Amino acid sequence: MSDTPFTFSIPNPGFIPSRVDNHITRRLSALRGQFLDQDAYARLLDREDTLLYAVNEIKRPAAAGELLMGVSIVHPGKVGKEFFMTKGHFHTVLDTAEVYYCLRGEGFMVMETPEGHPAVERLSPGRVLYVPPRWAHRSVCTSRQEDLVTFFTYPGNAGHDYGTIEQQGFCKLVLDTEKGIAIVDNPRWRK
Ligand code: PA5
Ligand code: NI
């Protein structure tokens, strides 16, 4: 891996970085148990293991002084009333932060601390989100047609703890209701 300064570009439209070391895709089957409406989930999965999001990473060594970067693309769609979203995670090294910069689309970042303190912030093009150390985070795409595209960067040693969220979910859900987009308590949280 290069230890000299480097540049890359994120062309608009497309938002595929000119340098990509790792391309990750996650389909519906990777979020088993995460969506509230489990019947709707089963029906959709029965039809197709839909692509929910993709991540293009620029790799760096897993060292505290390094910064990992990438672009995440969450596609529009719903499972029941719930919008497509990422798995979400705490960082394994809990005391590490992350910065997101929204490039395209509309959505939310759903966050919470290990103590269950929630926060939900809106994402729209040009908006920067700072996720402080200790906050789990999940991106949710609420646009009907457009992808939610974000650039992110976080410390090289952060790591991903997916297990905690797989077990307890997030305390807040983002739903499409008759009255519009609603942020509601997750009735299945920590059960
Ligand atoms: O580290 C991050 O927060 C991002 O790079 C995410 O990994 C990305 O948005 C995909 O989400 P997840 O890792 O929860 O599947
Ligand atoms: Ni993260």
PDB file of C-alpha atoms and ligand atoms in Angstrom:
ATOM      1  CA  MET A   1       0.000   0.000   0.000  1.00  0.00           C
ATOM      2  CA  SER A   2       1.332   3.403  -0.987  1.00  0.00           C
ATOM      3  CA  ASP A   3       2.787   5.591   1.749  1.00  0.00           C
ATOM      4  CA  THR A   4       2.965   8.643  -0.445  1.00  0.00           C
ATOM      5  CA  PRO A   5       0.071  11.099  -0.779  1.00  0.00           C
ATOM      6  CA  PHE A   6      -2.516  10.183  -3.402  1.00  0.00           C
ATOM      7  CA  THR A   7      -5.698  11.559  -4.923  1.00  0.00           C
ATOM      8  CA  PHE A   8      -8.781  10.033  -6.457  1.00  0.00           C
ATOM      9  CA  SER A   9     -12.043  11.407  -7.765  1.00  0.00           C
ATOM     10  CA  ILE A  10     -15.712  10.623  -7.189  1.00  0.00           C
ATOM     11  CA  PRO A  11     -17.385  11.548 -10.480  1.00  0.00           C
ATOM     12  CA  ASN A  12     -20.949  12.863 -10.546  1.00  0.00           C
ATOM     13  CA  PRO A  13     -23.106  11.068 -11.738  1.00  0.00           C
ATOM     14  CA  GLY A  14     -22.127   7.483 -11.028  1.00  0.00           C
ATOM     15  CA  PHE A  15     -20.201   8.161  -7.806  1.00  0.00           C
ATOM     16  CA  ILE A  16     -17.859   5.197  -8.362  1.00  0.00           C
ATOM     17  CA  PRO A  17     -14.463   6.352  -7.028  1.00  0.00           C
ATOM     18  CA  SER A  18     -11.680   6.357  -9.615  1.00  0.00           C
ATOM     19  CA  ARG A  19      -9.796   4.115  -7.195  1.00  0.00           C
ATOM     20  CA  VAL A  20     -11.571   1.153  -5.557  1.00  0.00           C
ATOM     21  CA  ASP A  21      -9.809  -1.586  -3.571  1.00  0.00           C
ATOM     22  CA  ASN A  22     -12.840  -3.398  -2.225  1.00  0.00           C
ATOM     23  CA  HIS A  23     -16.380  -3.653  -3.616  1.00  0.00           C
ATOM     24  CA  ILE A  24     -18.946  -4.877  -1.072  1.00  0.00           C
ATOM     25  CA  THR A  25     -22.576  -5.652  -1.858  1.00  0.00           C
ATOM     26  CA  ARG A  26     -25.333  -6.502   0.599  1.00  0.00           C
ATOM     27  CA  ARG A  27     -28.609  -8.082  -0.324  1.00  0.00           C
ATOM     28  CA  LEU A  28     -31.879  -8.560   1.525  1.00  0.00           C
ATOM     29  CA  SER A  29     -30.723 -11.931   2.929  1.00  0.00           C
ATOM     30  CA  ALA A  30     -27.892 -10.161   4.827  1.00  0.00           C
ATOM     31  CA  LEU A  31     -30.458  -8.213   6.892  1.00  0.00           C
ATOM     32  CA  ARG A  32     -32.500 -11.159   8.164  1.00  0.00           C
ATOM     33  CA  GLY A  33     -34.323 -10.218  11.372  1.00  0.00           C
ATOM     34  CA  GLN A  34     -33.671  -6.471  10.982  1.00  0.00           C
ATOM     35  CA  PHE A  35     -36.875  -5.285   9.298  1.00  0.00           C
ATOM     36  CA  LEU A  36     -39.993  -4.892  11.452  1.00  0.00           C
ATOM     37  CA  ASP A  37     -42.465  -6.503   9.041  1.00  0.00           C
ATOM     38  CA  GLN A  38     -41.104 -10.040   8.886  1.00  0.00           C
ATOM     39  CA  ASP A  39     -43.912 -11.298   6.619  1.00  0.00           C
ATOM     40  CA  ALA A  40     -43.134  -8.581   4.065  1.00  0.00           C
ATOM     41  CA  TYR A  41     -39.444  -9.509   4.366  1.00  0.00           C
ATOM     42  CA  ALA A  42     -40.154 -13.204   3.706  1.00  0.00           C
ATOM     43  CA  ARG A  43     -42.404 -12.405   0.722  1.00  0.00           C
ATOM     44  CA  LEU A  44     -39.824 -10.111  -0.861  1.00  0.00           C
ATOM     45  CA  LEU A  45     -36.969 -12.548  -0.281  1.00  0.00           C
ATOM     46  CA  ASP A  46     -39.067 -15.324  -1.793  1.00  0.00           C
ATOM     47  CA  ARG A  47     -39.340 -13.298  -4.993  1.00  0.00           C
ATOM     48  CA  GLU A  48     -35.751 -12.019  -5.151  1.00  0.00           C
ATOM     49  CA  ASP A  49     -32.705 -11.495  -2.947  1.00  0.00           C
ATOM     50  CA  THR A  50     -32.742  -7.785  -3.798  1.00  0.00           C
ATOM     51  CA  LEU A  51     -29.545  -5.707  -3.722  1.00  0.00           C
ATOM     52  CA  LEU A  52     -29.984  -3.148  -0.914  1.00  0.00           C
ATOM     53  CA  TYR A  53     -26.623  -1.374  -1.027  1.00  0.00           C
ATOM     54  CA  ALA A  54     -23.057  -1.392  -2.257  1.00  0.00           C
ATOM     55  CA  VAL A  55     -19.858   0.045  -0.804  1.00  0.00           C
ATOM     56  CA  ASN A  56     -16.677   0.956  -2.700  1.00  0.00           C
ATOM     57  CA  GLU A  57     -13.769   1.106  -0.270  1.00  0.00           C
ATOM     58  CA  ILE A  58     -10.328   2.642  -0.553  1.00  0.00           C
ATOM     59  CA  LYS A  59      -8.287   0.413   1.747  1.00  0.00           C
ATOM     60  CA  ARG A  60      -5.655   1.525   4.229  1.00  0.00           C
ATOM     61  CA  PRO A  61      -3.763  -0.414   6.912  1.00  0.00           C
ATOM     62  CA  ALA A  62      -5.779  -1.229  10.063  1.00  0.00           C
ATOM     63  CA  ALA A  63      -3.755   1.243  12.132  1.00  0.00           C
ATOM     64  CA  ALA A  64      -4.989   3.972  14.477  1.00  0.00           C
ATOM     65  CA  GLY A  65      -3.253   6.770  12.561  1.00  0.00           C
ATOM     66  CA  GLU A  66      -4.771   5.760   9.218  1.00  0.00           C
ATOM     67  CA  LEU A  67      -8.120   6.788   7.698  1.00  0.00           C
ATOM     68  CA  LEU A  68     -10.265   4.374   5.682  1.00  0.00           C
ATOM     69  CA  MET A  69     -12.481   5.952   3.014  1.00  0.00           C
ATOM     70  CA  GLY A  70     -15.239   4.895   0.692  1.00  0.00           C
ATOM     71  CA  VAL A  71     -18.554   5.596  -0.947  1.00  0.00           C
ATOM     72  CA  SER A  72     -21.773   3.887   0.120  1.00  0.00           C
ATOM     73  CA  ILE A  73     -24.776   3.624  -2.229  1.00  0.00           C
ATOM     74  CA  VAL A  74     -28.094   2.615  -0.642  1.00  0.00           C
ATOM     75  CA  HIS A  75     -30.815   1.888  -3.205  1.00  0.00           C
ATOM     76  CA  PRO A  76     -34.437   3.069  -2.877  1.00  0.00           C
ATOM     77  CA  GLY A  77     -37.091   0.591  -1.817  1.00  0.00           C
ATOM     78  CA  LYS A  78     -39.085  -0.668   1.156  1.00  0.00           C
ATOM     79  CA  VAL A  79     -39.755  -3.805   3.177  1.00  0.00           C
ATOM     80  CA  GLY A  80     -43.347  -3.259   4.282  1.00  0.00           C
ATOM     81  CA  LYS A  81     -43.327   0.373   5.457  1.00  0.00           C
ATOM     82  CA  GLU A  82     -39.637   0.410   6.280  1.00  0.00           C
ATOM     83  CA  PHE A  83     -37.106   1.947   3.900  1.00  0.00           C
ATOM     84  CA  PHE A  84     -34.050   0.064   2.619  1.00  0.00           C
ATOM     85  CA  MET A  85     -31.086   0.569   4.954  1.00  0.00           C
ATOM     86  CA  THR A  86     -27.616  -0.670   5.827  1.00  0.00           C
ATOM     87  CA  LYS A  87     -26.974  -3.378   8.437  1.00  0.00           C
ATOM     88  CA  GLY A  88     -25.505  -0.802  10.804  1.00  0.00           C
ATOM     89  CA  HIS A  89     -22.804  -1.344  13.384  1.00  0.00           C
ATOM     90  CA  PHE A  90     -20.823  -0.135  16.349  1.00  0.00           C
ATOM     91  CA  HIS A  91     -17.108   0.197  15.708  1.00  0.00           C
ATOM     92  CA  THR A  92     -15.210  -2.658  17.382  1.00  0.00           C
ATOM     93  CA  VAL A  93     -12.902  -0.018  18.841  1.00  0.00           C
ATOM     94  CA  LEU A  94     -15.845   1.854  20.301  1.00  0.00           C
ATOM     95  CA  ASP A  95     -13.937   5.079  20.831  1.00  0.00           C
ATOM     96  CA  THR A  96     -13.611   5.835  17.106  1.00  0.00           C
ATOM     97  CA  ALA A  97     -15.622   8.405  15.144  1.00  0.00           C
ATOM     98  CA  GLU A  98     -16.731   8.614  11.513  1.00  0.00           C
ATOM     99  CA  VAL A  99     -17.518  11.429   9.071  1.00  0.00           C
ATOM    100  CA  TYR A 100     -20.146  11.143   6.321  1.00  0.00           C
ATOM    101  CA  TYR A 101     -20.624  13.571   3.442  1.00  0.00           C
ATOM    102  CA  CYS A 102     -23.824  13.155   1.454  1.00  0.00           C
ATOM    103  CA  LEU A 103     -23.326  13.335  -2.321  1.00  0.00           C
ATOM    104  CA  ARG A 104     -26.773  12.396  -3.610  1.00  0.00           C
ATOM    105  CA  GLY A 105     -30.286  11.406  -2.528  1.00  0.00           C
ATOM    106  CA  GLU A 106     -32.293  11.788   0.654  1.00  0.00           C
ATOM    107  CA  GLY A 107     -32.256   9.797   3.849  1.00  0.00           C
ATOM    108  CA  PHE A 108     -31.345   9.549   7.492  1.00  0.00           C
ATOM    109  CA  MET A 109     -28.551   8.282   9.673  1.00  0.00           C
ATOM    110  CA  VAL A 110     -30.023   6.356  12.592  1.00  0.00           C
ATOM    111  CA  MET A 111     -27.639   6.238  15.550  1.00  0.00           C
ATOM    112  CA  GLU A 112     -27.484   5.116  19.166  1.00  0.00           C
ATOM    113  CA  THR A 113     -25.046   4.702  22.038  1.00  0.00           C
ATOM    114  CA  PRO A 114     -24.460   1.398  23.873  1.00  0.00           C
ATOM    115  CA  GLU A 115     -26.682   2.820  26.651  1.00  0.00           C
ATOM    116  CA  GLY A 116     -29.562   3.151  24.176  1.00  0.00           C
ATOM    117  CA  HIS A 117     -29.492   6.926  23.671  1.00  0.00           C
ATOM    118  CA  PRO A 118     -30.885   7.543  20.140  1.00  0.00           C
ATOM    119  CA  ALA A 119     -30.141  10.193  17.488  1.00  0.00           C
ATOM    120  CA  VAL A 120     -31.461  10.505  13.938  1.00  0.00           C
ATOM    121  CA  GLU A 121     -30.011  13.032  11.477  1.00  0.00           C
ATOM    122  CA  ARG A 122     -31.201  13.901   7.978  1.00  0.00           C
ATOM    123  CA  LEU A 123     -28.874  13.363   5.020  1.00  0.00           C
ATOM    124  CA  SER A 124     -29.152  15.392   1.814  1.00  0.00           C
ATOM    125  CA  PRO A 125     -26.616  16.476  -0.822  1.00  0.00           C
ATOM    126  CA  GLY A 126     -23.917  18.750   0.607  1.00  0.00           C
ATOM    127  CA  ARG A 127     -24.637  17.810   4.243  1.00  0.00           C
ATOM    128  CA  VAL A 128     -21.821  16.597   6.488  1.00  0.00           C
ATOM    129  CA  LEU A 129     -22.571  14.287   9.418  1.00  0.00           C
ATOM    130  CA  TYR A 130     -20.162  13.750  12.291  1.00  0.00           C
ATOM    131  CA  VAL A 131     -20.731  10.463  14.120  1.00  0.00           C
ATOM    132  CA  PRO A 132     -18.871  10.815  17.443  1.00  0.00           C
ATOM    133  CA  PRO A 133     -17.049   7.899  19.090  1.00  0.00           C
ATOM    134  CA  ARG A 134     -19.380   5.243  20.622  1.00  0.00           C
ATOM    135  CA  TRP A 135     -22.382   5.834  18.328  1.00  0.00           C
ATOM    136  CA  ALA A 136     -23.664   2.908  16.239  1.00  0.00           C
ATOM    137  CA  HIS A 137     -24.823   4.066  12.791  1.00  0.00           C
ATOM    138  CA  ARG A 138     -27.116   2.917   9.978  1.00  0.00           C
ATOM    139  CA  SER A 139     -27.931   4.765   6.708  1.00  0.00           C
ATOM    140  CA  VAL A 140     -31.542   4.772   5.506  1.00  0.00           C
ATOM    141  CA  CYS A 141     -32.553   5.800   1.946  1.00  0.00           C
ATOM    142  CA  THR A 142     -35.935   7.561   1.937  1.00  0.00           C
ATOM    143  CA  SER A 143     -36.002   8.781  -1.659  1.00  0.00           C
ATOM    144  CA  ARG A 144     -38.481   6.921  -3.913  1.00  0.00           C
ATOM    145  CA  GLN A 145     -36.233   6.861  -6.992  1.00  0.00           C
ATOM    146  CA  GLU A 146     -32.772   8.093  -6.120  1.00  0.00           C
ATOM    147  CA  ASP A 147     -29.910   6.253  -4.436  1.00  0.00           C
ATOM    148  CA  LEU A 148     -28.584   7.629  -1.153  1.00  0.00           C
ATOM    149  CA  VAL A 149     -24.877   8.183  -1.831  1.00  0.00           C
ATOM    150  CA  THR A 150     -22.417   9.120   0.936  1.00  0.00           C
ATOM    151  CA  PHE A 151     -18.663   9.463   1.224  1.00  0.00           C
ATOM    152  CA  PHE A 152     -17.316   8.250   4.586  1.00  0.00           C
ATOM    153  CA  THR A 153     -14.017   8.178   6.442  1.00  0.00           C
ATOM    154  CA  TYR A 154     -13.071   6.585   9.778  1.00  0.00           C
ATOM    155  CA  PRO A 155      -9.933   5.440  11.631  1.00  0.00           C
ATOM    156  CA  GLY A 156      -8.116   2.458  10.164  1.00  0.00           C
ATOM    157  CA  ASN A 157      -8.260   0.489  13.411  1.00  0.00           C
ATOM    158  CA  ALA A 158     -12.035   1.013  14.034  1.00  0.00           C
ATOM    159  CA  GLY A 159     -13.370  -2.375  12.844  1.00  0.00           C
ATOM    160  CA  HIS A 160     -17.062  -3.303  12.589  1.00  0.00           C
ATOM    161  CA  ASP A 161     -19.139  -4.884  15.352  1.00  0.00           C
ATOM    162  CA  TYR A 162     -22.278  -6.114  13.558  1.00  0.00           C
ATOM    163  CA  GLY A 163     -23.318  -8.674  16.211  1.00  0.00           C
ATOM    164  CA  THR A 164     -24.762  -6.217  18.741  1.00  0.00           C
ATOM    165  CA  ILE A 165     -27.106  -4.633  16.172  1.00  0.00           C
ATOM    166  CA  GLU A 166     -28.015  -8.048  14.696  1.00  0.00           C
ATOM    167  CA  GLN A 167     -29.235  -9.055  18.158  1.00  0.00           C
ATOM    168  CA  GLN A 168     -30.989  -5.924  19.377  1.00  0.00           C
ATOM    169  CA  GLY A 169     -31.657  -3.795  16.277  1.00  0.00           C
ATOM    170  CA  PHE A 170     -31.740   0.016  16.537  1.00  0.00           C
ATOM    171  CA  CYS A 171     -34.170   1.701  18.940  1.00  0.00           C
ATOM    172  CA  LYS A 172     -35.534   3.965  16.154  1.00  0.00           C
ATOM    173  CA  LEU A 173     -37.075   2.935  12.817  1.00  0.00           C
ATOM    174  CA  VAL A 174     -37.730   5.091   9.731  1.00  0.00           C
ATOM    175  CA  LEU A 175     -41.137   4.299   8.228  1.00  0.00           C
ATOM    176  CA  ASP A 176     -43.224   5.485   5.301  1.00  0.00           C
ATOM    177  CA  THR A 177     -46.679   6.251   6.762  1.00  0.00           C
ATOM    178  CA  GLU A 178     -49.921   7.822   5.466  1.00  0.00           C
ATOM    179  CA  LYS A 179     -48.783  11.064   7.122  1.00  0.00           C
ATOM    180  CA  GLY A 180     -45.304  10.917   5.544  1.00  0.00           C
ATOM    181  CA  ILE A 181     -41.935   9.755   6.780  1.00  0.00           C
ATOM    182  CA  ALA A 182     -42.024   8.921  10.489  1.00  0.00           C
ATOM    183  CA  ILE A 183     -39.294   8.084  12.991  1.00  0.00           C
ATOM    184  CA  VAL A 184     -40.791   5.667  15.500  1.00  0.00           C
ATOM    185  CA  ASP A 185     -39.700   3.475  18.416  1.00  0.00           C
ATOM    186  CA  ASN A 186     -38.754  -0.063  17.431  1.00  0.00           C
ATOM    187  CA  PRO A 187     -41.175  -2.349  19.323  1.00  0.00           C
ATOM    188  CA  ARG A 188     -38.725  -5.255  18.996  1.00  0.00           C
ATOM    189  CA  TRP A 189     -35.672  -3.384  20.275  1.00  0.00           C
ATOM    190  CA  ARG A 190     -33.524  -5.395  22.721  1.00  0.00           C
ATOM    191  CA  LYS A 191     -36.110  -8.218  23.009  1.00  0.00           C
TER     192      LYS A 191
HETATM  193  O1  PA5 B   1     -18.000   2.148   8.282  1.00  0.00           O
HETATM  194  C1  PA5 B   1     -19.078   2.620   7.897  1.00  0.00           C
HETATM  195  O2  PA5 B   1     -19.878   3.104   8.694  1.00  0.00           O
HETATM  196  C2  PA5 B   1     -19.468   2.506   6.432  1.00  0.00           C
HETATM  197  O3  PA5 B   1     -18.385   2.295   5.667  1.00  0.00           O
HETATM  198  C3  PA5 B   1     -20.404   1.332   6.309  1.00  0.00           C
HETATM  199  O4  PA5 B   1     -19.617   0.172   6.475  1.00  0.00           O
HETATM  200  C4  PA5 B   1     -21.219   1.259   5.041  1.00  0.00           C
HETATM  201  O5  PA5 B   1     -22.075   2.355   4.964  1.00  0.00           O
HETATM  202  C5  PA5 B   1     -22.073  -0.012   4.995  1.00  0.00           C
HETATM  203  O6  PA5 B   1     -22.788  -0.218   6.160  1.00  0.00           O
HETATM  204  P1  PA5 B   1     -22.601  -1.547   7.023  1.00  0.00           P
HETATM  205  O7  PA5 B   1     -21.130  -1.703   7.291  1.00  0.00           O
HETATM  206  O8  PA5 B   1     -23.378  -1.312   8.277  1.00  0.00           O
HETATM  207  O9  PA5 B   1     -23.105  -2.717   6.225  1.00  0.00           O
HETATM  208 NI    NI B   2     -18.826   2.842  10.696  1.00  0.00          NI
END
